[in-house]
CSV table of C-alpha atoms in Angstrom, one decimal:
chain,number,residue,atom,x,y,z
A,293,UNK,CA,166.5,196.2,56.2
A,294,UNK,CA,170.0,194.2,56.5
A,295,UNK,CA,170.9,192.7,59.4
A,296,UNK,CA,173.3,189.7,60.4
A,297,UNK,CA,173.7,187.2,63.2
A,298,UNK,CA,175.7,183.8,64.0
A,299,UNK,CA,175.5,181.8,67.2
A,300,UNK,CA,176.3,178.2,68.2
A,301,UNK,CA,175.1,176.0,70.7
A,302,UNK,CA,177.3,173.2,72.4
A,303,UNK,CA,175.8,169.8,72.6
A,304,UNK,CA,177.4,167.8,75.2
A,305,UNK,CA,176.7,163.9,74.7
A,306,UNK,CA,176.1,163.8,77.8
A,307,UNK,CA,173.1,166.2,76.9
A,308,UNK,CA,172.3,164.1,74.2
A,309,UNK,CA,171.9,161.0,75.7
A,310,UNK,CA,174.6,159.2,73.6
A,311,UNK,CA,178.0,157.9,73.7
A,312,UNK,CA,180.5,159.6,71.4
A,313,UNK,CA,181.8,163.2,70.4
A,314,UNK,CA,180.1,166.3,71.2
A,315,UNK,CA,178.7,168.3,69.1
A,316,UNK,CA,177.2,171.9,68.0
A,317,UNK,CA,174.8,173.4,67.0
A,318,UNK,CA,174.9,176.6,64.4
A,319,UNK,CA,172.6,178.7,62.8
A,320,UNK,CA,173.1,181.9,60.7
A,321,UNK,CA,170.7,184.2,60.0
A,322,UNK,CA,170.8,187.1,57.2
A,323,UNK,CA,168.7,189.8,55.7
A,324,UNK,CA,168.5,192.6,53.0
A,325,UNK,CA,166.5,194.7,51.5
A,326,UNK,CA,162.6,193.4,50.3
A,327,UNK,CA,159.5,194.8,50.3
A,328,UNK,CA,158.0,191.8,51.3
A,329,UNK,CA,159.1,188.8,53.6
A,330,UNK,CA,160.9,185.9,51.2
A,331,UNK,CA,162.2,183.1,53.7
A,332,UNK,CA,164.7,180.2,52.3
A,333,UNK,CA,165.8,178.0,54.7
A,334,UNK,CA,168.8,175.7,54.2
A,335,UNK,CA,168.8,173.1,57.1
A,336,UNK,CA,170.5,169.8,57.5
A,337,UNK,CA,169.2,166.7,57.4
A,338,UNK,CA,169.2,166.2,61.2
A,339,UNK,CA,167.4,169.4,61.3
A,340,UNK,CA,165.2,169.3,58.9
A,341,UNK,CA,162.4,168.3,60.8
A,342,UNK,CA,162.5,172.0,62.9
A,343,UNK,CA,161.4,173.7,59.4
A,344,UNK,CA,157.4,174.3,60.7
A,345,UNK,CA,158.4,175.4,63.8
A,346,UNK,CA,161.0,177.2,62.6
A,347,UNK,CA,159.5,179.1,60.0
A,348,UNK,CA,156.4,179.7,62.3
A,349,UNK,CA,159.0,181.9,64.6
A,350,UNK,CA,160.6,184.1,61.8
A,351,UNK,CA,157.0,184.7,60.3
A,352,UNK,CA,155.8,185.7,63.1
A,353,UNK,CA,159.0,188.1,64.4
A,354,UNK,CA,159.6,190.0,60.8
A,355,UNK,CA,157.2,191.5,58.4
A,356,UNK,CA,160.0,192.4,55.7
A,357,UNK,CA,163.3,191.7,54.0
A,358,UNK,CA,164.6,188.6,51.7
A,359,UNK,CA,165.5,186.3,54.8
A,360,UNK,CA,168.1,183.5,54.5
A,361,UNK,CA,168.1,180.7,57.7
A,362,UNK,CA,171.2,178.3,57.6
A,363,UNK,CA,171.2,175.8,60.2
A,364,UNK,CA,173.6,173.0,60.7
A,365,UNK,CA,175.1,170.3,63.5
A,366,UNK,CA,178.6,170.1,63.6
A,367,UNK,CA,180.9,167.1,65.5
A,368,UNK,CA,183.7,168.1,67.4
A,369,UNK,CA,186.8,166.8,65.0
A,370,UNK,CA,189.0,166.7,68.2
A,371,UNK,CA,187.2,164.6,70.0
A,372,UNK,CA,188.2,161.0,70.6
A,373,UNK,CA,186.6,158.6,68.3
A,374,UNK,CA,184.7,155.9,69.8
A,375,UNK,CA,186.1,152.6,68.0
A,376,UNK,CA,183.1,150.8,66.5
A,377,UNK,CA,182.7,146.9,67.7
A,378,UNK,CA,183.7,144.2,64.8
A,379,UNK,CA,179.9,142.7,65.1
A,380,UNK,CA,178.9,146.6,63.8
A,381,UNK,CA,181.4,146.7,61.4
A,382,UNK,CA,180.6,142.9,60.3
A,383,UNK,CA,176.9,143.9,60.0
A,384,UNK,CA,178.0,147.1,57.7
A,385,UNK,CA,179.9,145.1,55.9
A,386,UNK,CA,177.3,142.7,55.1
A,387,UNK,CA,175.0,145.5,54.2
A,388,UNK,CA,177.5,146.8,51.8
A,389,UNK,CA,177.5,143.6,49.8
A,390,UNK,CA,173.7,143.2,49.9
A,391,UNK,CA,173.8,146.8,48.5
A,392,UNK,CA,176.6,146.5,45.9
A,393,UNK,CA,175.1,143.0,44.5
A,394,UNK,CA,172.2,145.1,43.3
A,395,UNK,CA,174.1,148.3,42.2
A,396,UNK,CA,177.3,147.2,41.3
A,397,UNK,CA,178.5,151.0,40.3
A,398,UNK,CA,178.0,151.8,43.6
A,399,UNK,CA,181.3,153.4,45.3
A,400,UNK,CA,182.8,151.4,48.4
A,401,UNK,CA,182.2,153.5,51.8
A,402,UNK,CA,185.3,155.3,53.3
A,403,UNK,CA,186.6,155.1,56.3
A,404,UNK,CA,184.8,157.9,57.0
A,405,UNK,CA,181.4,157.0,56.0
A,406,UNK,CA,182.0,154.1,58.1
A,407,UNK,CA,182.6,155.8,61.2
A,408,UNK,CA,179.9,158.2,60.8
A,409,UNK,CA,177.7,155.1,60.4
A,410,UNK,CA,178.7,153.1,62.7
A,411,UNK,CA,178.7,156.4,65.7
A,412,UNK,CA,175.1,156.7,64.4
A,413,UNK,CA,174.1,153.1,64.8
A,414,UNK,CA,171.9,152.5,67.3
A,415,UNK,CA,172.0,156.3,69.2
A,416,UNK,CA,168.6,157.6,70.0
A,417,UNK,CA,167.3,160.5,67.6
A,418,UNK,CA,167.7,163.4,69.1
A,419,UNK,CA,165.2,165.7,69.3
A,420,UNK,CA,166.6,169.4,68.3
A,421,UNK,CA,163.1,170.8,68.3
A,422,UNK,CA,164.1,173.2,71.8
A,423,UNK,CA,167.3,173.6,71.3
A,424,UNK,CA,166.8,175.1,68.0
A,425,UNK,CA,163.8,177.2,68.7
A,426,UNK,CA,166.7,178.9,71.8
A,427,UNK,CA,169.5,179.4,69.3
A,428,UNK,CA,166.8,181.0,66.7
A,429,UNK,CA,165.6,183.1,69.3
A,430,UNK,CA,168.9,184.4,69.9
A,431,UNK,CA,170.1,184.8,66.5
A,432,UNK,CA,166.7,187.0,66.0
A,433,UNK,CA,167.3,189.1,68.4
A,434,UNK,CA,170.6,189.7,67.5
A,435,UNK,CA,169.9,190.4,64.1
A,436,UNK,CA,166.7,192.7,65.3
A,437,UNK,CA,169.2,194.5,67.1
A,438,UNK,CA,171.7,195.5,64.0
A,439,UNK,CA,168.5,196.0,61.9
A,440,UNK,CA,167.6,198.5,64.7
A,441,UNK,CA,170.7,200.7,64.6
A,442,UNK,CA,170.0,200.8,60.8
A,443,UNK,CA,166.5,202.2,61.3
A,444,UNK,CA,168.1,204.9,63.3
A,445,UNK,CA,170.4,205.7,60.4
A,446,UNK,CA,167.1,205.5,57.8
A,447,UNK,CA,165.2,208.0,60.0
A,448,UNK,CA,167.8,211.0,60.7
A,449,UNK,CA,168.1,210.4,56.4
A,450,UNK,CA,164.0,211.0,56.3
A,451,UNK,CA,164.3,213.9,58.4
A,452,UNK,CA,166.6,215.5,56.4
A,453,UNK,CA,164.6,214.9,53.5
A,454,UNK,CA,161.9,215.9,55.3
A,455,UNK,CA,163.5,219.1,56.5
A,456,UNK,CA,163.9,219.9,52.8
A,457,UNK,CA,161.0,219.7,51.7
A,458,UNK,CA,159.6,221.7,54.0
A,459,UNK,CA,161.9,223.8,53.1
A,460,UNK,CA,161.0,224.0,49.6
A,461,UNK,CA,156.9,224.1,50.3
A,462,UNK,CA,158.3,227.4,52.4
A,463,UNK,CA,159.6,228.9,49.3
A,464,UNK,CA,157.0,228.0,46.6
A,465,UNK,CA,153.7,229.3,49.2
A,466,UNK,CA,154.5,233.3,48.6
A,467,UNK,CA,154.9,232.6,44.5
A,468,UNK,CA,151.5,232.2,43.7
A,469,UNK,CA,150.4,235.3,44.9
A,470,UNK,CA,152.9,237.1,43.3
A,471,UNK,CA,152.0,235.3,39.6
A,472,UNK,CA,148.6,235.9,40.6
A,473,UNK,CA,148.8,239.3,40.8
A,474,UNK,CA,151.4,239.7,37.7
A,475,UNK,CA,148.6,238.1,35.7
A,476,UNK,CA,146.0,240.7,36.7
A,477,UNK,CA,148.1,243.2,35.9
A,478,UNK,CA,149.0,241.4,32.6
A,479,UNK,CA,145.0,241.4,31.8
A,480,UNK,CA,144.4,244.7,32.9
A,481,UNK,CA,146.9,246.6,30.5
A,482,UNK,CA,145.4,244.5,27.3
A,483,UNK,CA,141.9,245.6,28.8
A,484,UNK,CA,143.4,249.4,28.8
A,485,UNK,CA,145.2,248.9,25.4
A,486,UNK,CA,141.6,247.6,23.8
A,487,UNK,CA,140.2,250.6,25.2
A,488,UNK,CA,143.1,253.1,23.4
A,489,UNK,CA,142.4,251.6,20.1
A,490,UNK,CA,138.7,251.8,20.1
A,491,UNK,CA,138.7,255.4,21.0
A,492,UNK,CA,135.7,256.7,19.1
A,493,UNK,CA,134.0,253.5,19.1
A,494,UNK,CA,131.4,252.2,21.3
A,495,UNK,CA,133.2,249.6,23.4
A,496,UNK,CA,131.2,246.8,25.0
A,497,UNK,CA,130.8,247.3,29.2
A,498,UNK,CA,131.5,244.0,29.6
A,499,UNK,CA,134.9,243.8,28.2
A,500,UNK,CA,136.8,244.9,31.9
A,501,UNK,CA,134.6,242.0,33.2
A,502,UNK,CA,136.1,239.3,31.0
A,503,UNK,CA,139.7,240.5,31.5
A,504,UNK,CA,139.1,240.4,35.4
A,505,UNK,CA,136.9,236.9,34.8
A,506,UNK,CA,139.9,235.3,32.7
A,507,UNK,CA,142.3,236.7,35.6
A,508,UNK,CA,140.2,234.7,38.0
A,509,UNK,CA,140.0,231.8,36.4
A,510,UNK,CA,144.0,231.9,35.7
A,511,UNK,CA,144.3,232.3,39.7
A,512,UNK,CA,141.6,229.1,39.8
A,513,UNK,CA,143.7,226.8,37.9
A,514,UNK,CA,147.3,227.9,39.1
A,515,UNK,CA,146.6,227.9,42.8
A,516,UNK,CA,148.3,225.4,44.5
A,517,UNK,CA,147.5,226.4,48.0
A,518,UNK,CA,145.5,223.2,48.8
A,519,UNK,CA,148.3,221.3,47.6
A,520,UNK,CA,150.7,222.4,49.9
A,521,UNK,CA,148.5,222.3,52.7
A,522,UNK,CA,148.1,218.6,52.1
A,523,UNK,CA,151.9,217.8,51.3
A,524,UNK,CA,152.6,219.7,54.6
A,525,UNK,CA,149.9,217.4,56.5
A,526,UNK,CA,152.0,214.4,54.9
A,527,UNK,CA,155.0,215.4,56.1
A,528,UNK,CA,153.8,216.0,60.0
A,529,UNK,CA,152.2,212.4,59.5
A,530,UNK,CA,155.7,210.8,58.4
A,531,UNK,CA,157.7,212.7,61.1
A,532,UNK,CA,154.8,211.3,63.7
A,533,UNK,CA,155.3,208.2,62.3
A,534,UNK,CA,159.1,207.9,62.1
A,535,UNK,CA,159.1,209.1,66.2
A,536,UNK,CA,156.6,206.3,66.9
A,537,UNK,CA,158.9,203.7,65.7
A,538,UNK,CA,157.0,200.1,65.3
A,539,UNK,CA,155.6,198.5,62.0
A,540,UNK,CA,155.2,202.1,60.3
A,541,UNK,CA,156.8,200.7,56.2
A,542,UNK,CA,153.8,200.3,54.7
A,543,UNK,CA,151.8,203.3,56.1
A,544,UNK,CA,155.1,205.4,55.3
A,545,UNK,CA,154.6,203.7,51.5
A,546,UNK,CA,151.3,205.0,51.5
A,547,UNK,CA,151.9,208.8,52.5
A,548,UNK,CA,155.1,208.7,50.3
A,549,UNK,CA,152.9,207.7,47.1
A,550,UNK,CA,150.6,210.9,48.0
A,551,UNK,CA,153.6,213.1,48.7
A,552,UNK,CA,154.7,212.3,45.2
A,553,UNK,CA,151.1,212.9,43.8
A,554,UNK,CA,150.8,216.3,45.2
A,555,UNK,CA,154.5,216.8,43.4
A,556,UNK,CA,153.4,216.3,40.5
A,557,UNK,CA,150.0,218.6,40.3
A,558,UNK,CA,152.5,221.2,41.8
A,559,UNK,CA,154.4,220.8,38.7
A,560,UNK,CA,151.2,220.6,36.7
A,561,UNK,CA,149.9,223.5,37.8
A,562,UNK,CA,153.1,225.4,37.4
A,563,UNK,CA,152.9,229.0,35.6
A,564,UNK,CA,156.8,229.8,36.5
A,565,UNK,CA,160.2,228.3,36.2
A,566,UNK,CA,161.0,228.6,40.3
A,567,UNK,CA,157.7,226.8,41.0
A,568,UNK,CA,158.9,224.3,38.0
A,569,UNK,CA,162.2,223.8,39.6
A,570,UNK,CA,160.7,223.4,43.4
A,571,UNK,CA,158.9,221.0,41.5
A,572,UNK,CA,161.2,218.7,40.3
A,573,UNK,CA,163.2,219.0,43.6
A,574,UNK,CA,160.7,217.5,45.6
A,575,UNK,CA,160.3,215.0,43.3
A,576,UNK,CA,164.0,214.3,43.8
A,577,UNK,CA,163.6,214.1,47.7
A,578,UNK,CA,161.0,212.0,47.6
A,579,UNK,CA,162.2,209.2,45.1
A,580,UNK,CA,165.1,209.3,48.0
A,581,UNK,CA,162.6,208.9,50.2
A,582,UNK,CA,160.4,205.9,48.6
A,583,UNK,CA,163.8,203.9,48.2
A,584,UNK,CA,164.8,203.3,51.4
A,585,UNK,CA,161.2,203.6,52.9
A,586,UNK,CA,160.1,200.8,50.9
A,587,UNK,CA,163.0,198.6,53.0
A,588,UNK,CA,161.6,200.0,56.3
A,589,UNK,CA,159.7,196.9,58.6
């Protein structure tokens, strides 16, 4: 399912144990529709060491859904900028030189560059490993949350569906009987015609048998009783499920895969145009279904 969440995280330097601006940490979190769990993570490369533990949490949170993770540390622009010493900026300097002698091409650093260096220079590393396992945390939840209101709009969309095919099972129960008993009677009038053009001939005994035999067989291969008891069962399984909530999307894959088999040996077994049509209608409902259950976690 989708879902979206941003939070940020303010980094005092004081927290930090360094001199200079303060700064924040982000992370975005977003997710769509997959039928398995795809996780790309774009991190800087302060952050970059948080990938294990970081990926550890999302595995172990979500089961679905193409899942991008975005997490970056920002410095706070208007903050005062400490002024670096001219022994740091000597020593840069120097390095610069040592640098260019061998790679000549190499572009001269910017003012900016030099700043960012020189902050850097000599700081502690910081260690980002609890502060970003908190600000994941968060963003999950947050994102759990609005993939939860979705699921509440998925469900009352199976129920409907749900509510029409049962529905539709309502209507094509009575119809066998009814081209049952049209066939017997179908049999039974070429059985009496056979009988009016033989008159005066000896016509076999057995010949009523084998019109009521075929008739039989005919209400044999067209019934579709047991299929509609089963696709009935289906459908109080996927209304259970849908109430229980949880990790239900691949149980609900399974029972829609058999809600579409029995579909089709309805249609199979079809000897009229209504029972063709109710049919291809269910069909209909559940390729509805299948789509967005195949999204559901």
């Amino acid at each position: 399912m989708t879902g979206y969440a941003s939070v940020q995280l303010a980094m005092a330097p004081e927290a930090e144990g360094r001199a200079g601006s303060a700064r924040r940490l982000g992370l975005e979190i977003r997710s769509v529709n997959s039928r398995f769990l795809d996780l790309s993570l774009r991190l800087s490369d302060e952050l970059r060491a948080q990938e294990p533990a970081l990926r550890a949490l999302l595995t172990q949170q979500l089961k679905r859904g193409k899942v991008e993770v975005r997490a970056f540390v920002d410095t706070d622009e208007s903050a005062a900028l400490a002024e670096p010493t001219p022994r740091l900026l000597q020593r840069l300097g120097a390095v610069q030189d040592a640098v260019r002698s061998w790679l000549p091409d190499a572009a001269p650093l910017t003012v900016a560059e030099a700043l960012r260096l020189c902050a850097n220079a000599g700081a502690p590393a910081q260690d980002w490993s609890a502060p970003m396992l908190e600000l994941a945390q968060r963003a999950l939840d947050d994102m759990v949350a609005a993939r939860e209101r979705e699921g509440e709009r998925l469900a009352a969309m199976l129920q409907d569906r749900l509510a029409q095919l049962r529905a539709l099972a309502r209507q094509a129960a009575p119809l066998v009987p009814q081209l049952v008993e049209q066939q017997r009677q179908r049999f039974m009038e070429r059985w009496r015609e056979a009988m009016q053009l033989a008159e005066g001939t000896a016509v076999p005994e057995a010949a009523q048998d084998r019109a009521l035999s075929e008739a039989t067989a005919f209400a044999i291969r067209i019934d579709v009783a047991e299929e509609i008891t089963r696709l009935q069962s289906h459908l109080d399984e996927i209304e259970r499920l849908l109430k229980k909530g949880g990790e239900v999307g691949k149980r609900l894959d399974f029972l829609i895969q058999e809600l579409h088999r029995e579909a089709n040996t309805l249609g199979s077994k079809s000897a009229a145009m209504d029972l063709t049509r109710i049919s291809v209608d269910m069909k209909v409902l559940i390729e509805q279904m299948r789509e967005q259950v195949q999204n559901i976690e």
